[in-house]
XYZ file of C-alpha atoms in Angstrom:
215
model
C 26.585 -37.875 -29.684
C 25.346 -40.192 -26.940
C 22.443 -39.011 -24.800
C 23.838 -40.871 -21.785
C 27.156 -40.260 -20.075
C 28.287 -43.100 -17.831
C 30.919 -42.463 -15.152
C 32.566 -45.666 -13.999
C 35.663 -47.297 -12.546
C 36.696 -50.698 -13.942
C 36.133 -53.499 -11.437
C 34.103 -51.340 -9.060
C 30.383 -51.586 -8.309
C 29.810 -49.636 -11.534
C 30.448 -52.905 -13.392
C 26.855 -53.830 -12.520
C 25.448 -50.731 -14.213
C 27.829 -51.228 -17.131
C 26.382 -54.660 -17.796
C 22.812 -53.326 -17.579
C 23.608 -50.663 -20.177
C 25.069 -53.347 -22.444
C 22.164 -55.697 -21.722
C 19.763 -53.015 -22.933
C 21.900 -52.193 -25.957
C 22.051 -48.509 -25.038
C 24.412 -46.067 -26.704
C 26.393 -44.222 -24.030
C 29.555 -42.221 -23.589
C 31.844 -43.833 -21.017
C 34.056 -41.773 -18.706
C 36.571 -43.631 -16.536
C 36.979 -42.209 -13.023
C 40.362 -43.118 -11.547
C 39.682 -43.358 -7.819
C 43.351 -43.823 -6.891
C 44.225 -40.633 -8.748
C 41.403 -38.789 -7.040
C 39.278 -38.130 -10.117
C 36.135 -38.553 -8.004
C 37.116 -35.516 -5.925
C 37.746 -33.159 -8.823
C 35.372 -30.166 -8.962
C 34.162 -31.041 -12.462
C 33.072 -34.502 -11.303
C 31.603 -33.291 -8.024
C 29.468 -30.905 -10.071
C 27.934 -33.989 -11.685
C 27.969 -36.254 -8.653
C 28.325 -34.433 -5.293
C 28.627 -37.850 -3.633
C 32.071 -38.222 -5.197
C 31.405 -41.869 -5.966
C 30.754 -44.184 -8.873
C 28.644 -45.046 -10.712
C 26.921 -41.965 -12.066
C 24.714 -41.689 -15.121
C 24.127 -38.282 -16.677
C 20.915 -38.088 -18.678
C 20.120 -36.179 -21.846
C 18.655 -33.248 -19.882
C 21.876 -32.828 -17.909
C 20.543 -34.284 -14.667
C 22.409 -37.173 -13.111
C 21.589 -40.330 -11.188
C 24.324 -40.872 -8.633
C 23.839 -44.225 -6.935
C 23.483 -47.822 -8.075
C 19.868 -48.335 -7.049
C 18.501 -45.147 -8.609
C 20.325 -45.840 -11.882
C 19.231 -49.481 -12.009
C 15.599 -48.630 -11.195
C 15.564 -45.882 -13.819
C 16.873 -48.267 -16.471
C 14.234 -50.818 -15.521
C 11.410 -48.262 -15.486
C 12.357 -46.672 -18.813
C 12.627 -50.063 -20.554
C 9.555 -51.895 -19.219
C 9.464 -54.412 -22.073
C 12.720 -55.918 -20.825
C 11.064 -56.721 -17.476
C 14.126 -55.937 -15.399
C 11.914 -55.702 -12.317
C 8.870 -57.848 -11.448
C 5.480 -56.357 -12.322
C 3.543 -57.100 -9.131
C 4.074 -54.620 -6.266
C 4.855 -57.442 -3.842
C 7.499 -59.069 -6.036
C 8.933 -55.695 -6.976
C 9.280 -54.726 -3.314
C 10.940 -58.056 -2.540
C 13.399 -57.602 -5.419
C 14.334 -54.142 -4.182
C 14.819 -55.477 -0.645
C 17.274 -58.066 -1.934
C 19.164 -55.448 -3.938
C 19.265 -53.059 -0.998
C 20.649 -55.859 1.180
C 23.371 -56.651 -1.350
C 24.397 -53.016 -1.696
C 23.795 -51.809 1.846
C 25.148 -54.776 3.825
C 27.453 -56.936 1.709
C 28.967 -53.953 -0.080
C 28.383 -51.057 2.316
C 29.189 -52.782 5.605
C 31.316 -55.700 4.426
C 33.416 -55.015 1.365
C 33.934 -51.384 2.365
C 35.856 -52.675 5.379
C 37.738 -55.215 3.271
C 38.859 -52.756 0.593
C 39.148 -49.519 2.590
C 40.050 -50.661 6.096
C 41.949 -47.405 6.634
C 38.588 -45.682 7.037
C 38.029 -47.642 10.239
C 41.448 -47.572 11.875
C 44.733 -45.696 11.306
C 47.059 -48.403 12.639
C 48.006 -51.711 10.954
C 46.463 -53.848 13.696
C 43.205 -51.935 13.559
C 43.087 -52.159 9.765
C 43.598 -55.914 9.941
C 40.758 -56.213 12.450
C 38.469 -54.083 10.267
C 39.260 -56.191 7.215
C 38.559 -59.378 9.162
C 35.251 -57.992 10.369
C 34.406 -57.017 6.797
C 35.059 -60.533 5.551
C 32.842 -61.926 8.320
C 30.020 -59.575 7.299
C 30.420 -60.555 3.646
C 30.354 -64.290 4.386
C 27.317 -63.953 6.636
C 25.655 -61.780 4.008
C 26.109 -64.351 1.272
C 24.787 -67.096 3.559
C 21.634 -65.074 4.197
C 21.283 -64.382 0.495
C 20.975 -68.116 -0.108
C 17.487 -67.952 1.396
C 16.610 -64.709 -0.424
C 17.399 -66.002 -3.923
C 14.203 -67.648 -5.124
C 15.017 -68.505 -8.734
C 16.852 -71.654 -9.812
C 19.565 -69.484 -11.385
C 18.706 -65.784 -11.266
C 17.779 -64.049 -8.050
C 14.129 -63.349 -8.877
C 13.569 -66.185 -11.340
C 14.361 -64.280 -14.551
C 17.202 -61.832 -15.156
C 16.654 -58.500 -13.383
C 18.535 -55.518 -12.014
C 19.005 -57.517 -8.798
C 21.320 -59.870 -10.681
C 23.529 -56.968 -11.734
C 24.020 -55.963 -8.102
C 24.533 -59.528 -6.941
C 27.057 -60.121 -9.706
C 29.429 -57.356 -8.688
C 29.728 -58.532 -5.075
C 30.177 -62.120 -6.261
C 32.851 -60.837 -8.630
C 34.618 -59.136 -5.722
C 34.401 -62.288 -3.604
C 35.971 -64.315 -6.407
C 38.732 -61.741 -6.828
C 39.808 -62.112 -3.186
C 39.484 -65.906 -3.217
C 36.372 -66.111 -1.049
C 34.270 -69.214 -1.589
C 30.642 -68.524 -2.431
C 27.685 -70.558 -1.127
C 26.069 -72.958 -3.584
C 23.303 -70.757 -5.013
C 25.510 -67.685 -5.255
C 28.235 -69.676 -7.016
C 25.672 -71.063 -9.462
C 24.394 -67.533 -10.072
C 27.905 -66.173 -10.595
C 28.766 -68.875 -13.121
C 25.503 -68.299 -15.003
C 26.139 -64.556 -15.128
C 29.610 -65.162 -16.545
C 27.991 -66.844 -19.550
C 25.766 -63.872 -20.428
C 27.071 -62.013 -23.507
C 26.635 -58.633 -21.824
C 28.737 -59.706 -18.839
C 31.484 -61.155 -21.016
C 31.573 -57.987 -23.104
C 31.833 -55.796 -20.028
C 34.591 -57.920 -18.481
C 36.547 -57.725 -21.736
C 36.065 -53.956 -21.962
C 37.129 -53.468 -18.345
C 40.250 -55.582 -18.791
C 39.331 -58.790 -16.956
C 40.388 -61.227 -19.657
C 41.767 -63.637 -17.040
C 38.251 -64.142 -15.644
C 36.951 -64.930 -19.126
C 39.715 -67.483 -19.599
C 38.900 -69.060 -16.249
C 35.232 -69.367 -17.219
C 35.173 -69.941 -21.015
C 31.833 -69.682 -22.785
């Protein structure tokens, strides 16, 4: 039996954690949470993750990590030989700032408005305005990321947990037909060639993306 239980929704932000688990070659038990069906609000899931969100990673001792950053940092810290975060305190702090910006601004303030505009307005006109504002935030966010990405391909120079976070918002942008800035597009294309990413996309049912970007 797997020591890790991974709660995810295909195509959601959990895709970033999924690829980290595959990247590390970890054995885990996957549980699909159907957000449209309301699985995230069921008492049995809320007992694991009171946030009612994905991803969540339940550990061998029964405790659970219930947000992207805590899961990604835990995976990096428990597998130090893979160097999924920079060693120096300064570089590590910078990497975490980039990841927090991706998740907090591009996802939290931008894509949340794009995908769940009903949270911001009950009427069709208001929803359209919220979605438009979300797209503006996302575009501005990616433009600012261009200056925050320091590596020629990967965000911090070599592959890290930051790339997993950046990948999922780039993936969302591509899914809605949003053009990415030069560095982000280069990063997205490089990520699509990683075996772990291609495996995850296949497992989550995104074969059309793999056909669009053959290895």
